[in-house]
Amino acid sequence: MTPVDHKVKHQSTVPANYGEEIELFVRQYKGGSNARPVLMLHGRSTPALAGLDLVLQEGNPPQPNTKYSWAQFLAGKGFDVFVMDLQGSGRSHRPKMDDPCNANPTQRDLLNPNPGTGTCSPTANYPNQLGNAKSDWDELGTVVTFIRGLCNNQKVAFIGWSAASLAMAPYALQNPTHVSSLFLLGPVFPPNGPWSTKPSAPFDPPPGTSLPLQPVSKPAAVFGFPMNLTSKDSFTAVISDANLAEQVWQNVMASDDEGRKWGGTVPGAPEGVMRWRNTYWWGWNDHTVGHGSTLGNAVPVCIVYGDQDTTANTPEALGQLHISVPKLYAKIPGKDKLMFRVEGWDHYPVWERKPAQVLQHMSWKWLDGKKVYGVERGSWLMDPNNVLTEVV
């Protein structure tokens, strides 16, 4: 299947390059004439293609194998599939991220000796986080408009993994006429998240900001830099198959020409690091999820997560950092909602062979008719044999 890669022009609302015209990377797999459009979005750190359009090289001589490509699976089922990177991720524009002195100061050891940070001050040269909730919604909106222009102005179905929910769900709440449905894998939902006590303006930026939105850089240890780093060892540790982990890493590096030159312990022999944007989100919490009674009504929702997923489910004692998939489901106001808690899955089923196949199948059935394994609504526990038990 041959992709069509687009560079979608966008006027940035990221504070670091506010007002500049930049390009957002969007990959398309055409599903045929009058195919329904689907937009897929990455999570907090992994670039879109490595997670959602993973292509392996197997055999001798090596040949491409797309069995892990969620995007190509859905395109093969007749959908017009689009995969995008937000600014600061993957193949989209990365403002302030080519300067190693803008890395999280606690992670700079990963850059010695390649490219080295000996001349860096204790704080980042750009001492603020990169993006924010509004810039994410704006970029998503630009791409949705682009897709609808190609697809007879149809509504767009959203598929989001992990922190993609922080952009896609609030966008859908504010633009329900643009979104046909939500399919969320391991969605991040902070019930006590920022600005949950502003019922009159649930999607307003933080107090004291103005347009162009000024960065929220406090506390500096969390928000005082635009870029985080992940080493190869840390990244591949979450993938159980070592050979697959190496190929996923190579896919990550293929989306970052600069990051592949950094990291490693031998001078002049970089191992690569995964560079990912440090952003500040608001407007996705207990209060906003019911906005307009949109979710579960105008925008049906399907949620899938693993019972071993400790990334999307954290202890209540964390306060604003507490996140919970079941609490998201409970707060969705409409009846057209469906949730599966899958036994044995963690946060990364896209990189496990059988879970990846099951996940692809579930999303296809949801997009095709809003019915997965014969059920349309409710909360369900799914065992390793795909047997369902309703959770009452």
XYZ file of C-alpha atoms in Angstrom:
392
model
C 0.000 0.000 0.000
C 1.490 3.323 -1.088
C 1.216 6.292 1.273
C 0.626 9.866 0.233
C 2.520 12.252 2.485
C 1.178 15.787 2.888
C 2.696 18.923 4.381
C -0.310 20.834 5.635
C 0.290 24.551 6.095
C -0.691 25.960 9.472
C -0.296 29.301 11.224
C 1.288 28.327 14.496
C -0.230 29.165 17.868
C 2.636 27.527 19.760
C 4.130 30.377 21.829
C 7.688 29.610 20.670
C 6.847 30.393 17.024
C 3.487 32.143 17.299
C 2.152 33.445 13.991
C 4.686 31.664 11.783
C 3.495 29.525 8.892
C 4.720 25.998 9.480
C 3.961 22.577 8.008
C 2.246 19.697 9.763
C 3.077 16.185 8.594
C 0.060 14.102 7.543
C 0.264 10.658 5.934
C -2.708 9.382 3.954
C -3.680 5.884 2.834
C -6.476 6.166 0.310
C -9.345 3.803 0.854
C -11.146 4.371 -2.433
C -13.779 6.788 -3.705
C -16.279 8.022 -1.092
C -14.344 6.253 1.674
C -15.059 7.516 5.171
C -12.147 9.524 6.646
C -10.304 8.482 9.799
C -7.667 10.584 11.574
C -5.140 8.875 13.859
C -3.085 10.766 16.454
C -0.031 9.803 18.503
C 0.355 10.052 22.268
C 2.690 12.112 24.421
C 6.079 10.887 23.222
C 6.156 8.262 20.439
C 5.941 9.773 16.926
C 2.891 8.855 14.887
C 4.394 6.520 12.299
C 6.298 4.329 14.784
C 3.117 3.725 16.759
C 0.346 3.835 14.176
C 1.997 2.915 10.851
C 4.812 0.587 11.884
C 6.461 -1.143 8.909
C 8.951 -3.943 9.618
C 11.726 -5.246 7.392
C 11.766 -9.045 7.422
C 13.318 -11.872 5.435
C 16.406 -12.135 3.234
C 16.517 -9.937 1.295
C 14.458 -7.715 3.660
C 10.896 -7.040 2.561
C 8.372 -4.676 4.152
C 5.839 -6.294 6.484
C 2.855 -4.187 7.548
C 1.245 -6.568 10.075
C 1.728 -3.981 12.851
C 0.468 -1.030 10.806
C -2.866 -0.044 12.315
C -3.303 2.639 9.656
C -2.755 0.312 6.715
C -5.061 -2.330 8.200
C -7.924 0.177 8.333
C -7.173 1.478 4.856
C -7.368 -2.119 3.650
C -10.884 -2.239 5.080
C -11.911 0.682 2.891
C -11.338 3.734 5.086
C -9.476 6.853 4.005
C -6.865 6.906 6.772
C -4.794 9.907 7.828
C -1.989 9.879 10.405
C -0.606 13.165 11.772
C 2.200 14.515 13.944
C 1.607 17.580 16.098
C 4.345 20.203 16.259
C 7.268 18.973 18.327
C 6.726 15.360 17.319
C 7.769 13.090 14.467
C 7.967 14.699 11.042
C 6.178 17.936 11.874
C 7.977 21.186 12.704
C 10.011 21.115 15.946
C 10.539 24.697 17.171
C 13.365 25.202 19.715
C 14.161 21.483 19.701
C 17.371 21.419 17.642
C 19.252 23.141 20.468
C 20.541 20.501 22.924
C 20.542 23.183 25.641
C 16.738 23.163 25.431
C 16.521 19.577 26.665
C 15.152 18.809 30.104
C 18.135 19.684 32.338
C 17.740 16.426 34.284
C 18.135 14.424 31.041
C 21.211 16.143 29.584
C 23.499 13.269 30.523
C 21.937 11.421 27.593
C 23.564 13.984 25.265
C 27.130 13.580 26.475
C 29.207 13.136 24.410
C 26.818 13.384 21.434
C 26.326 16.297 20.725
C 27.520 17.475 24.151
C 26.007 20.041 26.526
C 29.137 21.515 28.107
C 28.271 25.081 27.111
C 24.666 24.921 28.378
C 23.513 27.059 31.288
C 21.666 25.327 34.164
C 18.350 26.429 32.639
C 17.131 25.898 29.094
C 17.865 28.564 26.502
C 14.100 28.670 25.946
C 12.926 28.214 29.544
C 9.290 27.305 28.865
C 7.268 24.340 27.724
C 6.632 24.101 23.998
C 2.930 23.593 23.296
C -0.366 23.839 25.136
C -3.945 22.647 24.880
C -5.017 25.424 22.536
C -2.127 24.949 20.111
C -2.958 21.226 19.938
C -6.631 21.948 19.238
C -5.652 24.492 16.573
C -3.334 22.053 14.801
C -5.905 19.299 14.948
C -8.487 21.716 13.532
C -6.249 22.652 10.605
C -5.769 18.990 9.706
C -9.476 18.189 10.100
C -10.315 21.045 7.720
C -7.715 19.719 5.266
C -9.154 16.190 5.433
C -12.745 17.326 5.016
C -11.667 19.314 1.966
C -10.392 16.076 0.423
C -13.344 13.938 1.533
C -16.503 15.737 0.426
C -16.791 17.574 3.740
C -17.567 14.353 5.635
C -17.206 14.192 9.379
C -13.917 12.644 10.508
C -13.646 9.644 12.821
C -10.907 10.041 15.440
C -8.557 7.328 16.687
C -6.206 8.370 19.477
C -3.651 6.554 21.569
C -2.815 7.594 25.130
C -2.373 11.396 25.465
C -4.042 11.905 22.083
C -7.239 12.050 24.141
C -6.080 15.387 25.600
C -6.307 16.922 22.128
C -8.965 14.883 20.364
C -11.667 14.737 23.043
C -11.735 18.493 23.848
C -11.626 19.247 20.123
C -14.660 17.008 19.587
C -16.471 18.689 22.479
C -15.943 22.089 20.882
C -16.511 20.954 17.270
C -19.051 18.105 17.289
C -20.172 18.822 13.716
C -16.669 17.896 12.493
C -16.224 14.572 14.331
C -18.186 11.377 13.698
C -16.826 9.243 16.566
C -13.982 8.689 19.021
C -11.959 5.478 19.438
C -9.492 5.843 22.309
C -6.742 3.388 23.268
C -5.460 3.761 26.830
C -6.737 7.357 26.999
C -5.225 9.832 29.436
C -7.991 11.399 31.521
C -7.135 13.489 34.623
C -10.410 13.897 36.570
C -8.880 16.687 38.664
C -6.985 18.251 35.767
C -6.285 21.993 35.426
C -9.169 24.469 35.218
C -11.866 22.009 36.228
C -13.483 24.694 38.404
C -14.367 27.157 35.637
C -17.863 26.111 34.542
C -18.425 29.402 32.705
C -15.409 28.901 30.425
C -14.222 25.290 30.564
C -11.855 25.603 27.599
C -10.301 28.958 28.445
C -6.513 29.173 28.749
C -4.967 29.443 32.208
C -5.562 32.660 34.176
C -3.155 35.465 33.394
C -2.401 34.403 29.818
C -3.231 36.317 26.683
C -2.901 35.843 22.947
C -0.338 34.979 21.858
C -0.547 32.557 24.758
C 2.365 33.009 27.120
C 3.971 29.805 28.351
C 3.140 28.360 31.741
C 6.704 27.747 32.894
C 6.074 27.149 36.612
C 7.290 25.048 38.225
C 10.442 25.325 36.140
C 11.460 21.753 36.937
C 8.354 20.568 35.080
C 7.569 23.269 32.518
C 10.809 25.248 32.166
C 12.045 23.610 28.951
C 10.529 22.654 25.549
C 11.944 19.155 25.062
C 12.153 15.807 26.819
C 14.428 12.940 25.825
C 14.131 9.149 25.947
C 17.102 6.844 25.445
C 17.004 3.751 23.296
C 17.318 1.458 26.319
C 14.436 3.134 28.158
C 12.205 3.101 25.096
C 12.802 -0.487 24.013
C 12.365 -1.802 27.572
C 8.561 -1.591 27.221
C 8.527 -3.969 24.202
C 8.823 -7.655 25.100
C 10.212 -8.846 21.725
C 13.810 -7.630 21.406
C 13.892 -7.888 17.607
C 10.628 -5.978 17.304
C 11.882 -3.385 19.796
C 14.933 -2.715 17.615
C 12.748 -2.211 14.544
C 10.369 0.093 16.392
C 13.360 2.152 17.519
C 14.619 2.399 13.946
C 11.152 3.641 12.931
C 11.341 6.288 15.675
C 14.741 7.403 14.374
C 13.416 7.520 10.798
C 11.054 10.301 11.939
C 13.808 12.441 13.483
C 16.844 13.405 11.411
C 18.328 15.415 14.297
C 17.551 13.069 17.165
C 19.290 10.154 15.474
C 22.577 12.159 15.696
C 22.361 12.469 19.491
C 22.980 10.096 22.394
C 25.267 7.141 22.937
C 28.429 6.766 25.018
C 31.043 6.800 22.243
C 32.112 10.163 20.722
C 31.108 10.371 17.071
C 28.974 7.228 17.276
C 25.466 8.395 18.219
C 22.865 5.860 19.239
C 19.985 8.321 18.871
C 17.483 9.692 21.370
C 13.743 10.145 21.037
C 13.008 13.862 21.342
C 9.484 14.754 22.405
C 7.737 17.999 23.155
C 7.072 19.216 26.665
C 3.532 20.580 26.638
C 0.909 21.938 29.027
C -2.691 20.723 28.798
C -5.913 22.006 30.305
C -9.636 21.647 29.684
C -9.946 17.830 29.856
C -11.254 16.784 33.250
C -14.324 15.834 35.288
C -16.071 19.091 34.503
C -15.458 19.414 30.763
C -16.098 15.806 29.712
C -19.857 16.418 29.945
C -19.746 19.683 27.976
C -22.798 20.011 25.745
C -23.704 16.359 26.419
C -21.712 15.723 23.231
C -19.780 12.564 24.088
C -21.918 9.468 23.841
C -24.564 11.388 21.912
C -23.485 13.460 18.886
C -20.049 11.827 19.129
C -20.168 8.110 20.084
C -17.165 6.845 22.053
C -15.344 3.509 22.244
C -12.559 3.030 24.810
C -10.086 0.133 24.971
C -7.458 -0.301 27.672
C -5.464 -3.022 29.365
C -5.922 -4.229 32.921
C -2.116 -3.956 33.291
C -2.029 -0.358 32.020
C -0.426 1.667 34.805
C 0.308 4.552 32.433
C -3.343 5.506 31.892
C -4.359 4.582 35.455
C -2.497 6.139 38.387
C -3.199 6.423 42.148
C -5.760 8.926 43.388
C -3.183 10.276 45.831
C -1.460 12.019 42.909
C -4.169 14.700 42.824
C -4.040 16.580 39.510
C -1.728 13.873 38.131
C -4.221 11.109 38.917
C -5.576 9.642 35.677
C -8.268 7.005 35.261
C -9.838 5.315 32.256
C -12.907 4.006 34.185
C -13.606 7.507 35.512
C -13.619 8.829 31.950
C -16.192 6.232 30.903
C -18.350 7.013 33.941
C -18.381 10.732 33.164
C -19.352 10.431 29.491
C -22.965 11.639 29.561
C -24.503 9.862 26.578
C -25.594 6.253 26.080
C -23.592 5.600 22.895
C -20.452 4.618 24.735
C -18.574 1.340 24.874
C -15.545 0.294 26.936
C -13.343 -2.801 27.001
C -10.855 -3.639 29.753
C -8.641 -6.323 28.230
C -6.938 -8.889 30.445
C -3.170 -9.054 30.031
C -2.716 -5.853 28.051
C -0.508 -2.989 29.149
C -0.213 0.470 27.555
C 1.491 -0.819 24.395
C -0.668 -3.423 22.611
C 0.257 -1.856 19.253
C 3.661 -3.599 19.642
C 2.428 -7.049 20.688
C 1.427 -9.396 17.861
C -1.893 -10.832 19.049
C -3.021 -7.682 20.895
C -2.210 -5.600 17.821
C -4.394 -7.855 15.659
C -7.246 -7.751 18.159
C -6.989 -3.975 18.491
C -7.041 -3.479 14.740
C -10.117 -5.696 14.458
C -11.919 -3.876 17.274
C -11.339 -0.454 15.725
C -12.506 -1.686 12.320
C -15.758 -3.045 13.724
C -16.334 0.148 15.681
C -15.792 2.347 12.632
C -17.845 0.051 10.432
C -20.987 -0.230 12.545
C -20.412 0.885 16.171
C -20.576 -2.754 17.291
C -17.545 -4.697 18.589
C -17.734 -8.437 19.276
C -21.500 -8.168 19.094
C -21.962 -5.401 21.669
C -22.820 -1.742 21.124
C -22.875 -0.220 24.595
C -21.691 -0.788 28.140
C -18.503 -1.672 29.981
C -16.969 -5.095 29.351
C -14.088 -7.236 30.554
C -12.417 -9.174 27.721
C -10.314 -12.246 28.501
C -7.354 -13.485 26.389
C -9.754 -15.535 24.261
C -11.867 -12.452 23.490
C -14.709 -13.710 25.688
C -16.694 -10.811 27.139
C -18.163 -10.350 30.621
C -20.300 -7.293 31.285
C -19.113 -5.049 34.121
C -22.112 -3.832 36.070
